[in-house]
Coordinates of C-alpha atoms and ligand atoms in Angstrom, one line a residue:
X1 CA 64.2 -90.3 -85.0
X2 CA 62.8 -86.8 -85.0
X3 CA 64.7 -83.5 -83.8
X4 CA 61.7 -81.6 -83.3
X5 CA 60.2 -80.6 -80.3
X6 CA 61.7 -82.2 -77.0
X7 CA 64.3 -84.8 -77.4
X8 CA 63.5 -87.7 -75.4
X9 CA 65.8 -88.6 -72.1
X10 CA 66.6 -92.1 -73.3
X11 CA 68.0 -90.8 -76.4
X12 CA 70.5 -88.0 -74.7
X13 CA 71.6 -90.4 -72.1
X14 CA 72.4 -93.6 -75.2
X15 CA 73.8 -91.0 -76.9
X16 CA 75.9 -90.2 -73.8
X17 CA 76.7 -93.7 -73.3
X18 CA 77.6 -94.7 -76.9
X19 CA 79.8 -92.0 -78.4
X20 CA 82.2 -92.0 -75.0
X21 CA 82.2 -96.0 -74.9
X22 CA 82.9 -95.9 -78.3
X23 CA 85.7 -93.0 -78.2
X24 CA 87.1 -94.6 -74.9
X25 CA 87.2 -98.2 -76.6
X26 CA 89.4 -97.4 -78.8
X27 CA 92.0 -95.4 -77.0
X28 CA 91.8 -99.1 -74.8
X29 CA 92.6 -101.2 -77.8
X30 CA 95.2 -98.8 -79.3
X31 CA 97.0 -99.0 -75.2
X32 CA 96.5 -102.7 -75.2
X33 CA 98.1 -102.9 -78.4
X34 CA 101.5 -100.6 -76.7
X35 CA 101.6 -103.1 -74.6
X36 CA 101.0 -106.6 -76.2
X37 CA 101.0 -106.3 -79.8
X38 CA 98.4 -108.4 -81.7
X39 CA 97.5 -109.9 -78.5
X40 CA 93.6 -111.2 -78.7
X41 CA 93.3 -111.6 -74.6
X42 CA 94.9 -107.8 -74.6
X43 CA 92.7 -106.0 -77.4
X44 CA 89.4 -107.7 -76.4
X45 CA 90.0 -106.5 -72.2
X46 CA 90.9 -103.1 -73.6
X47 CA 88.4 -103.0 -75.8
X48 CA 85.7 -104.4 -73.1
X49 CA 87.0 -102.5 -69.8
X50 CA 87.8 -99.2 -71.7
X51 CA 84.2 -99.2 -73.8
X52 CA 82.1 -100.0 -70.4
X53 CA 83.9 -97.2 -68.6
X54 CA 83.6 -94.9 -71.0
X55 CA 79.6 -95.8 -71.3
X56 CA 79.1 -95.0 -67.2
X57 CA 80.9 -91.3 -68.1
X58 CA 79.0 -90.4 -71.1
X59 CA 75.8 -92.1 -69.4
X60 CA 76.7 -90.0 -65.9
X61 CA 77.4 -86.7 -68.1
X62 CA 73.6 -87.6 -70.0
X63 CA 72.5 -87.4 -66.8
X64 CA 74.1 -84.3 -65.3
X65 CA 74.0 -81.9 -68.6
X66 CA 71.7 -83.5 -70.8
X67 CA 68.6 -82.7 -70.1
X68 CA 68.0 -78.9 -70.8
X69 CA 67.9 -77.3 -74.3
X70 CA 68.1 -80.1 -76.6
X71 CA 65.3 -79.5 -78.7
X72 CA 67.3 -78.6 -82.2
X73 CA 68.9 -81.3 -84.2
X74 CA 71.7 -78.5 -84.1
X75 CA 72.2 -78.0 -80.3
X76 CA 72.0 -81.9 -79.8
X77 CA 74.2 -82.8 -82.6
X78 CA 77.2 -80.4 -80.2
X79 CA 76.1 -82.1 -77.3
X80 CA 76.6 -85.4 -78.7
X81 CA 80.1 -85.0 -79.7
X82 CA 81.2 -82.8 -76.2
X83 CA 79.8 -85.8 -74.1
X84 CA 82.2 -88.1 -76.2
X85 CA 85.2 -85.6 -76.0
X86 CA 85.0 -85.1 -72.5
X87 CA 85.9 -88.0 -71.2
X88 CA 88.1 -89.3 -73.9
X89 CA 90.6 -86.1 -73.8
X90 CA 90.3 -86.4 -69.9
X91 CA 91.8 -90.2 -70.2
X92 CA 94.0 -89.4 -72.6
X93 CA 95.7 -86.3 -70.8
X94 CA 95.8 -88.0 -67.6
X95 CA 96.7 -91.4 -69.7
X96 CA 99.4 -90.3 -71.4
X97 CA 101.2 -87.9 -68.7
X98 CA 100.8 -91.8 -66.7
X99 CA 102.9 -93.8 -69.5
X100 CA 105.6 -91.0 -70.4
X101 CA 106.5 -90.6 -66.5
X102 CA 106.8 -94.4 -65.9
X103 CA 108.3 -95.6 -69.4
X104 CA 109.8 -93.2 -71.0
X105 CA 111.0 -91.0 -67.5
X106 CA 111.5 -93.8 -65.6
X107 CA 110.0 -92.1 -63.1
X108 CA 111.9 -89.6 -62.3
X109 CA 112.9 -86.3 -64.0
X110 CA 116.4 -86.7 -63.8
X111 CA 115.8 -89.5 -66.4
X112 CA 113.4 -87.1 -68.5
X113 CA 116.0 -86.8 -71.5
X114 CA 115.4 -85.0 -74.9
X115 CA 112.7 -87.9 -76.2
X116 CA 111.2 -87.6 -72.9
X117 CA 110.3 -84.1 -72.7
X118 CA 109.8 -84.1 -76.5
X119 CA 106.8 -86.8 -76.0
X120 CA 105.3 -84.6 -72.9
X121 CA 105.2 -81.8 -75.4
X122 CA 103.1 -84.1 -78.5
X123 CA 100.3 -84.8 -75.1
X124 CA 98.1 -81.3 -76.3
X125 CA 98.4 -82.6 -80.2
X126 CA 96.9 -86.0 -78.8
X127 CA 94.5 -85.0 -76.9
X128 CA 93.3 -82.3 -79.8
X129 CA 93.3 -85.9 -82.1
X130 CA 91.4 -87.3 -79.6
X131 CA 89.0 -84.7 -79.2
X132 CA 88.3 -84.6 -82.9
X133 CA 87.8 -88.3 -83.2
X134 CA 85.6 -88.2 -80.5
X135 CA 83.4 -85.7 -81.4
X136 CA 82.9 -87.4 -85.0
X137 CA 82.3 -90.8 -83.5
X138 CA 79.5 -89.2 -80.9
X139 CA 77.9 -87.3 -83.8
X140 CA 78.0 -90.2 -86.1
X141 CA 76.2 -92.5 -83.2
X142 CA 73.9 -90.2 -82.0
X143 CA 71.4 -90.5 -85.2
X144 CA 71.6 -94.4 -84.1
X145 CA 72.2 -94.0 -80.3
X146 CA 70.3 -96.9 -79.0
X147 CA 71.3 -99.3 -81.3
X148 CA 75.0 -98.1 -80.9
X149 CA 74.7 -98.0 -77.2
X150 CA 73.6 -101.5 -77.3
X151 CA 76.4 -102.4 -79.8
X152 CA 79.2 -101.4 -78.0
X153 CA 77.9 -102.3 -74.3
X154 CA 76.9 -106.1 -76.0
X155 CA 81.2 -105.8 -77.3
X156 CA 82.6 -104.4 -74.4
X157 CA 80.6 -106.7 -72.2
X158 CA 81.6 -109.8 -75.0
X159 CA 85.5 -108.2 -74.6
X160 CA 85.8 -109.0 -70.8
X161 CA 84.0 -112.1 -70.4
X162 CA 86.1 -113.8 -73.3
X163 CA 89.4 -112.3 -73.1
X164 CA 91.0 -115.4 -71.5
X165 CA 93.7 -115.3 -68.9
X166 CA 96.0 -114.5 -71.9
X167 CA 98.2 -117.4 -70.1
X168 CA 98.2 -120.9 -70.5
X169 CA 99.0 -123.7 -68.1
X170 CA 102.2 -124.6 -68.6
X171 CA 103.3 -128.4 -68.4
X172 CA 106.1 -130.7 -68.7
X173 CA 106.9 -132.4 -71.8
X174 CA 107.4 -136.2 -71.7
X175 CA 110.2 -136.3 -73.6
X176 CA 112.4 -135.4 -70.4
X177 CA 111.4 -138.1 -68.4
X178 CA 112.9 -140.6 -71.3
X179 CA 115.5 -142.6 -69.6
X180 CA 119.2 -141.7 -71.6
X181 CA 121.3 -144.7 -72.5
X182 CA 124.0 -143.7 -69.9
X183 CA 123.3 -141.5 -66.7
X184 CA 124.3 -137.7 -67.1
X185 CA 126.3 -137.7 -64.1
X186 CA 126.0 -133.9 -64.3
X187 CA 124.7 -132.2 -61.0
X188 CA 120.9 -130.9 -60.7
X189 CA 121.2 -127.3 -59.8
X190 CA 118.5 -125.9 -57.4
X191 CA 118.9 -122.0 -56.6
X192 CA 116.2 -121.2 -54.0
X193 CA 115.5 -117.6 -53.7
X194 CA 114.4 -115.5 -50.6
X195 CA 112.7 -111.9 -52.5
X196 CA 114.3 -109.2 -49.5
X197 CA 116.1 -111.2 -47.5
X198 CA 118.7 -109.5 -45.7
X199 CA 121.3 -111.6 -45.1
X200 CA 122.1 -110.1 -41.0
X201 CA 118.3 -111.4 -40.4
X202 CA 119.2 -114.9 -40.1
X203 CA 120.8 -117.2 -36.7
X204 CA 123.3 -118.6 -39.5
X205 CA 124.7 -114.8 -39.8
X206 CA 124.6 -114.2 -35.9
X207 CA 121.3 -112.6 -36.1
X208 CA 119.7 -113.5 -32.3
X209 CA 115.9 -112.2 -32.9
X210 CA 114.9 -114.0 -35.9
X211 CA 114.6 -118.2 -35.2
X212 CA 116.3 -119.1 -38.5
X213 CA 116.7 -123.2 -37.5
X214 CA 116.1 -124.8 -40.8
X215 CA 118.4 -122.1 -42.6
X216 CA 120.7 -122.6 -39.9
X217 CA 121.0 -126.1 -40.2
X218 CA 121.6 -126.0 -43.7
X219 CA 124.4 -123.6 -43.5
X220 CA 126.3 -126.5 -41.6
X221 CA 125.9 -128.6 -44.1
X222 CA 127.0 -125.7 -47.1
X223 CA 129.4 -123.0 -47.8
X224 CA 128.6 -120.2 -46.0
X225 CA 129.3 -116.8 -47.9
X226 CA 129.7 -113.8 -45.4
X227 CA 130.5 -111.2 -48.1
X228 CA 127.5 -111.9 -50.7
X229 CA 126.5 -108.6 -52.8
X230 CA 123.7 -108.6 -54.6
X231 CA 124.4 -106.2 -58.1
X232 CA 121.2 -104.5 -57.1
X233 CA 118.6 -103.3 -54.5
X234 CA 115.8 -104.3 -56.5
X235 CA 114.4 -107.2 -58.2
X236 CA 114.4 -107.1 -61.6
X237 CA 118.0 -106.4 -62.1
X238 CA 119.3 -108.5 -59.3
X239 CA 117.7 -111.7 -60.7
X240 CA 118.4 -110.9 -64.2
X241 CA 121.9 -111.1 -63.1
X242 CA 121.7 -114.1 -60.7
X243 CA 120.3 -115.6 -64.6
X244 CA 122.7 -114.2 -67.1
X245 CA 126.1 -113.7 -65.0
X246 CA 126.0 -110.3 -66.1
X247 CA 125.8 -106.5 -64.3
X248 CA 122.9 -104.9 -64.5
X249 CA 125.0 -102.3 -67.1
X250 CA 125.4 -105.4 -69.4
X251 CA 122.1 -107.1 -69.0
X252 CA 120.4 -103.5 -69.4
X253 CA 117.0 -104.6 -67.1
X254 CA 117.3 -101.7 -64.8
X255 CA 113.7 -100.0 -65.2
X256 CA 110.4 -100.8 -64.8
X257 CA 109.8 -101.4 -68.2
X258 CA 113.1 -103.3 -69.0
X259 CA 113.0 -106.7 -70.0
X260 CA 116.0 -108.8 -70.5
X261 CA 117.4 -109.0 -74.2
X262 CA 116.4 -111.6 -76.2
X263 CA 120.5 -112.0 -77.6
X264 CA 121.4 -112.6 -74.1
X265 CA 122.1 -116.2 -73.2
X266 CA 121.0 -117.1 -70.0
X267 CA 121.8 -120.2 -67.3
X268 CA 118.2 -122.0 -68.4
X269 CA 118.7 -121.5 -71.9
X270 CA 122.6 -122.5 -71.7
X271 CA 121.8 -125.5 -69.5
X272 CA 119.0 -126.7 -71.9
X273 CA 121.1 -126.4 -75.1
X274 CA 123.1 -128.8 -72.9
X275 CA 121.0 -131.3 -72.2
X276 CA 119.3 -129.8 -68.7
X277 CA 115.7 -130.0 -68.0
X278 CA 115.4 -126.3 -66.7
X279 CA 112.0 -125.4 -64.6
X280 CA 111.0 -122.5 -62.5
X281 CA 108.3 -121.8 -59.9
X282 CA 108.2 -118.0 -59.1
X283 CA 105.9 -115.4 -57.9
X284 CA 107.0 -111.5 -57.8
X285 CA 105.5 -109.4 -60.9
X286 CA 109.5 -108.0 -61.6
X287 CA 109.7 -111.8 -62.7
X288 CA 106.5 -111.9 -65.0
X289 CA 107.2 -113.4 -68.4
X290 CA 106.4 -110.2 -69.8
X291 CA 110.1 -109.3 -68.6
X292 CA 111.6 -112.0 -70.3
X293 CA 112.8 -113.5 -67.2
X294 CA 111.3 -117.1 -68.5
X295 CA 113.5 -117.4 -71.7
X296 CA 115.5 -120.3 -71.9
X297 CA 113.2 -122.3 -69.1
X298 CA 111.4 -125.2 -70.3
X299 CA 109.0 -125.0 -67.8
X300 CA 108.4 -121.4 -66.6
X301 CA 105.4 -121.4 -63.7
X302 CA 104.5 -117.8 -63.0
X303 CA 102.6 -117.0 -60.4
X304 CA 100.9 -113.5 -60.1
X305 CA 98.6 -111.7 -57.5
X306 CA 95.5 -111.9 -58.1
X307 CA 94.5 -110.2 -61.3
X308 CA 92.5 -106.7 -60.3
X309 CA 89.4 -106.5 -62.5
X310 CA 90.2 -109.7 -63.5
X311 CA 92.6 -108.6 -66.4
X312 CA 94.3 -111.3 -68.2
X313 CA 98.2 -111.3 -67.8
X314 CA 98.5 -109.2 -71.2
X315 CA 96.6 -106.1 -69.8
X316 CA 97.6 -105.3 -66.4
X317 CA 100.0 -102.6 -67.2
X318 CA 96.7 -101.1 -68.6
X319 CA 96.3 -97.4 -67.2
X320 CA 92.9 -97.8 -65.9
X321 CA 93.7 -101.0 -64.2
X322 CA 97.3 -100.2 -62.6
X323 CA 94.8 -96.9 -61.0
X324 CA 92.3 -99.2 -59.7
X325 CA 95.3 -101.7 -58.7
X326 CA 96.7 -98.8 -56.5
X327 CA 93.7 -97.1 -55.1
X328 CA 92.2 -100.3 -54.0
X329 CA 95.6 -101.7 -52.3
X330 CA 96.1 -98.0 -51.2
X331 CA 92.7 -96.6 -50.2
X332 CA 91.0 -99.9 -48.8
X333 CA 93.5 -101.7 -46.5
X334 CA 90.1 -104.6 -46.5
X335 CA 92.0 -105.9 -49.4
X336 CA 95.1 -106.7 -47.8
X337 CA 94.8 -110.5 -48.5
X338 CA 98.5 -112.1 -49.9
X339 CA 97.1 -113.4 -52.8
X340 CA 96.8 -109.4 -54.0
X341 CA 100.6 -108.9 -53.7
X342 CA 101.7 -112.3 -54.6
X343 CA 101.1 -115.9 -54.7
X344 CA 101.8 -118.0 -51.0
X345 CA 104.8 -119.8 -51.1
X346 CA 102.7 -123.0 -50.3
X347 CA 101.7 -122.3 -53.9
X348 CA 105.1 -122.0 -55.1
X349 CA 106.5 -124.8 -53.5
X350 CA 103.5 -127.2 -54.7
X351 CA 104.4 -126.2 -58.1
X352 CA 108.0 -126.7 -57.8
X353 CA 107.2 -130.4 -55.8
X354 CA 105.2 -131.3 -59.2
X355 CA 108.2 -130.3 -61.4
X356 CA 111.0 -131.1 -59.6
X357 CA 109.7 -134.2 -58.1
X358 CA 110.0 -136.8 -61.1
X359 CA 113.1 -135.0 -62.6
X360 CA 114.5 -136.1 -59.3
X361 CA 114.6 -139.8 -60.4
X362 CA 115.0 -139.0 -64.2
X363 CA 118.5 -139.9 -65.7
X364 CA 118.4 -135.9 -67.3
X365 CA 120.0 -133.3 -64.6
X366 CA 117.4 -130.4 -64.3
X367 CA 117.4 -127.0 -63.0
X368 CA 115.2 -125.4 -61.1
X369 CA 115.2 -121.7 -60.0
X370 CA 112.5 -120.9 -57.2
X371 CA 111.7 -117.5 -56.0
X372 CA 109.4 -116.7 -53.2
X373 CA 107.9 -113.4 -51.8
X374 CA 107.5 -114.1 -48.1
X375 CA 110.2 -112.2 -46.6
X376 CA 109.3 -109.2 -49.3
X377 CA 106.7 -106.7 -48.4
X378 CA 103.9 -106.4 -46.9
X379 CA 104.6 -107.9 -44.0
X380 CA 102.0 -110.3 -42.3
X381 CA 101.3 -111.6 -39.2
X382 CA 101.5 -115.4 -38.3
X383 CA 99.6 -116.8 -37.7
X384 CA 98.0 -115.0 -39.9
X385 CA 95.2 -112.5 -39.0
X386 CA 94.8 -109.7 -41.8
X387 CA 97.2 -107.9 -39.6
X388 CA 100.0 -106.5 -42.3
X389 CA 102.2 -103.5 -43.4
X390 CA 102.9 -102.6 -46.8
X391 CA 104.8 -100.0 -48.7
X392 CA 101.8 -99.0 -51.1
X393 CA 99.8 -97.9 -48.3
X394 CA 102.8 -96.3 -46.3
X395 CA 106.2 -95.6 -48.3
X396 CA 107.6 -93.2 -46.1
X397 CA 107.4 -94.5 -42.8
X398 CA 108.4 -92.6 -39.9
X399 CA 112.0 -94.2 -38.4
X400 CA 110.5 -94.9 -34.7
X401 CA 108.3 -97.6 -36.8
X402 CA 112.0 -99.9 -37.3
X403 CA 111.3 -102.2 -34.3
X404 CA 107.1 -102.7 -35.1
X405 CA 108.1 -103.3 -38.9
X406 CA 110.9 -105.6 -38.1
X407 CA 108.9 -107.8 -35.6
X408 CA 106.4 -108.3 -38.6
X409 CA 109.4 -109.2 -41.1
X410 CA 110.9 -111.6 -38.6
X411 CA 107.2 -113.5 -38.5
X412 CA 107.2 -113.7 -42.4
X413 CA 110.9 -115.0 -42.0
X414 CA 110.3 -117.8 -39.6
X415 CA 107.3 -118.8 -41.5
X416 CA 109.2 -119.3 -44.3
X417 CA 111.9 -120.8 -43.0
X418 CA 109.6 -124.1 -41.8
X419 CA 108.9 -124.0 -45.5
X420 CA 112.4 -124.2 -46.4
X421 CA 112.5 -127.2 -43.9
X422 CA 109.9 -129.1 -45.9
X423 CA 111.8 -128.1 -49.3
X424 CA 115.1 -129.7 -47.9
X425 CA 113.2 -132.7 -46.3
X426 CA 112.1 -133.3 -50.0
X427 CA 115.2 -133.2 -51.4
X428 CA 116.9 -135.6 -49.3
X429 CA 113.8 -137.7 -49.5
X430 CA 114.4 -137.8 -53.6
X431 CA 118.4 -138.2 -53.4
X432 CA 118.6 -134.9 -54.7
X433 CA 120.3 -133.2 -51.9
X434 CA 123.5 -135.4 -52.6
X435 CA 123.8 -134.9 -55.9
X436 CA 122.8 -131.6 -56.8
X437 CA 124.0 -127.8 -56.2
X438 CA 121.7 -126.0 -54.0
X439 CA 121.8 -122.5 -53.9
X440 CA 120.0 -120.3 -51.4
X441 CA 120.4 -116.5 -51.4
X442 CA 118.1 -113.8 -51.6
X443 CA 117.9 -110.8 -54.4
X444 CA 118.4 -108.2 -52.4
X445 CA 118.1 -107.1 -48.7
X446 CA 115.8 -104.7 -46.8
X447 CA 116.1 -101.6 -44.5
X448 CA 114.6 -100.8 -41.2
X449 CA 116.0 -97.0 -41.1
X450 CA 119.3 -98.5 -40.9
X451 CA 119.8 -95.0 -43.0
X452 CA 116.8 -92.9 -42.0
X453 CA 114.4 -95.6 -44.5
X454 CA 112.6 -98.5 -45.4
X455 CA 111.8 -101.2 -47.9
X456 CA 114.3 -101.5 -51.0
X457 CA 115.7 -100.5 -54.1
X458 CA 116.3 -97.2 -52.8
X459 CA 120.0 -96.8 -52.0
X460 CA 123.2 -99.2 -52.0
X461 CA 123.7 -99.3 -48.6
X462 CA 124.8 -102.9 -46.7
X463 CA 121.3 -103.3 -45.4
X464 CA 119.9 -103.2 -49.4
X465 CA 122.8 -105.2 -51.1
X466 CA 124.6 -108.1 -49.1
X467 CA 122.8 -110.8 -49.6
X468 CA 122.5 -114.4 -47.5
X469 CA 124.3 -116.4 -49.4
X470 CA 124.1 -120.5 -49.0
X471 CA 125.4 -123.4 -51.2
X472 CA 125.9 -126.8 -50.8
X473 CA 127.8 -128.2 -53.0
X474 CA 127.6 -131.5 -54.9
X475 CA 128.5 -134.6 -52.7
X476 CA 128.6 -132.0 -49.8
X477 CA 132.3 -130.5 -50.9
X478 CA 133.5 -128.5 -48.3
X479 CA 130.3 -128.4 -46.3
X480 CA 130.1 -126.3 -43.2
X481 CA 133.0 -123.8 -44.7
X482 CA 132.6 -119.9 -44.3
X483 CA 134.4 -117.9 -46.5
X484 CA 134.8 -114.7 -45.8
X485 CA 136.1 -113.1 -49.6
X486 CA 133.9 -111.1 -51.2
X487 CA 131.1 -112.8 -54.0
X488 CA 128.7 -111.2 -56.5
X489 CA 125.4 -112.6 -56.9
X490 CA 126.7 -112.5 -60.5
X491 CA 129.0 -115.4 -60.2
X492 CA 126.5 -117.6 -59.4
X493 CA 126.0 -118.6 -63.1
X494 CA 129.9 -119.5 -63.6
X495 CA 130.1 -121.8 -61.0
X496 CA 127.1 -123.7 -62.2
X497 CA 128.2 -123.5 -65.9
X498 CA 131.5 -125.1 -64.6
X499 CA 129.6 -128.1 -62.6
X500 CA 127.3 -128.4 -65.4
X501 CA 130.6 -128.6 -68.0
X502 CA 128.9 -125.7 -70.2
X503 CA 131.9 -124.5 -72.0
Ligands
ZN601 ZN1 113.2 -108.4 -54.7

């Protein structure tokens, strides 16, 4: 390649393209790596999504800036490293400021702490790191850039195509089917769970605008609990306490980024130690395996939204994707499908049907914990006709929108509650419903301005924290009983230790 004279155009713009895919590819892997370390399905995405968008920029910037005064080896060798710095200090700055804020600030600046603002002050120092690096790595590739251009598009493009789903399917092992010499005798414990449930919402609590029949009719044949509180307003720590007994102060997942501690036993890894087949079927993303919410669980069926630039489960939390994540679901209301927010509890219930179904007749007890996001945001119409609200597109709603909300909420409820039919309907049909101790609640409630607002995990108010709270006990023990003394989501995992005889 020759500096004199003119250089050509396809040289500035590979030049472009390569040194910011390259520069941009490796801020991917090192994030991928922050966030699933060692993780093939995580470093190859990064690599891949990270290399290709950083080869559009420094292509785009070719485009814009490149073409005037370029004709000595001097001027072009600047201009190849400032089109790799520009972008990679740009997605670093904005990058970084991203991460600190949501894991290390928790979101909010009351949280900050020393570390916090410490880490906001090392962003310049990175991004003068960056900007170094960069500018080597364009200056390096530009005496090459077509080759390198076609390197790292060929490895991006090789990166996203064979990342994998970074999951795999899970199945049942055999072994639990195996007939014991003797019978257990132990109860099977099924805990349904309703994501945002309030518990005023349903006929069984005296609500008179939502048709609750299938939940009603189960109450008669349970233990009604009036004064169920949920430990928080939000998933994440509510369920992790529903599965470890614990307050959210002990159990410690109260941020976004928490996940539950490995030393912390927990009702599926109790009640498999003891001889329990334990299985789950969920779909929210609090209850992703990533948060630990699966330990213990022989069988732990996850069931995400569908993936957004088809990122494997490892790299979701990737910057670049959770922005396109959010400016698709927030910008292009076209997209508001179910299957972006969470997985149809059709789906859920299948899965549960295929795992529960021939434990039902197996000598072993099992337990099963189902979750389902129905009744959570956004609400849809049913039948269903694309016609939803959602807190990403809308989280401050005005208070005149209660009645408009609720009528949606109430749909989502009622359609959920004929599924609830057909979960009970199985359960007699497989002798389960006798035998076992069936648990229906819901992690939390949800406000319709009771107090001015909407959606959850806002306050502590009765609207966000009591809870439906449902359970029939084995052989039907004091079925159609309402008790009226306050219970905590968090004794949910005694009571089934002591039917289960864990000591
Ligand atoms: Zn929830």
């Amino acid at each position: 390649m020759s500096f004199r004279g003119n250089i050509s155009p396809l040289i500035i713009l590979s030049t472009g393209a390569a040194g910011a895919g390259a520069a941009l590819a490796i801020l991917g892997v090192a994030e991928s790596q922050y966030y699933a370390k060692w993780s093939f399905s995580a470093l190859a995405y990064g690599f891949g999504l990270y290399g290709l968008v950083g080869m559009v920029l420094g292509f785009g910037y070719g485009l814009l800036f490149g073409g005037k005064g370029r004709s000595s080896r001097r001027a072009f060798l600047a201009y190849a490293g400032r089109v790799a710095v520009l972008p990679t200090v740009g997605l670093w700055l904005v990058g970084s400021a991203f991460i600190i804020y949501r894991d290390l600030w928790k979101e909010s600046i009351a949280r900050a702490g020393f570390w916090g603002w410490a880490a906001l002050l090392l962003i310049p120092a990175g991004a003068f790191i960056c900007a170094a690096l960069a500018r080597m790595i364009g200056k390096v590739l530009c005496n090459r850039s077509s080759i390198a251009a076609a390197i790292i598009l060929v490895l991006s493009l090789a990166g996203l195509l064979f990342c994998g789903s970074g999951q795999s399917t899970p199945e049942i092992n055999e072994e639990f089917y195996r007939p014991l010499e003797k019978p257990d005798g132990r109860p099977s414990i099924v805990i349904i769970v309703a994501d945002a449930l309030r518990a005023d919402a349903l006929g069984a609590y005296g609500s008179k605008k939502v048709a609750t029949p299938n939940l009603d009719a189960f109450s008669t044949e349970a233990t009604r609990f009036n004064q169920a509180w949920s430990t928080a307003s939000w998933t994440r720590p509510a369920v992790a306490s529903i599965l470890t007994g614990q307050y959210p102060r002990s159990h410690q997942a109260i941020h976004k980024t928490d996940r539950l501690p490995e030393s912390l036993p927990t009702m599926a890894s109790l009640l498999s130690l003891n001889g329990y087949v334990s299985v789950a079927s969920v779909t929210n993303v609090n209850l992703a395996p990533v948060f630990g919410m699966g330990r213990g669980f022989d069988v732990y069926a996850y069931h995400g939204p569908k993936p957004f630039l088809s990122a494997p489960q490892t790299a979701r939390r990737l910057f670049l994707v959770e922005l396109y994540r959010l400016a698709r679901l927030r910008f292009f209301p076209g997209q508001r499908i179910v299957s972006s927010y969470y997985a149809e509890g059709e789906q859920v219930w299948e899965v549960a049907r295929e795992l529960v179904g021939p434990l039902a007749t197996a000598a072993r007890p099992f337990f099963a914990y189902l979750h389902f996001m129905e009744t959570h945001d956004p609400y849809f119409a049913h039948p269903y006709d694309g016609t939803a609200v959602a807190r990403v597109e809308n989280p401050n709603p005005k208070a005149d929108k209660a009645a408009e909300y609720f009528d949606l909420y109430r749909q989502e409820i009622e359609h959920w509650d004929s599924l609830f039919g057909e979960m009970i309907t199985f359960l007699k049909d497989k002798g389960v419903f006798d035998r076992a101790l069936i648990v229906v609640t819901a992690d939390h409630g949800e406000e319709f301005a009771d107090h001015g607002g909407f959606w959850h995990g806002t306050t502590l108010f009765e609207e966000l924290v009591r809870v439906p709270l449902l359970i029939r006990f084995p052989q039907g023990a004091g079925a159609g009983t309402v008790r009226d003394d306050p219970v905590s989501l968090i004794d949910l995992m005694p009571t089934a230790m002591s039917l289960a005889q864990v000591k």
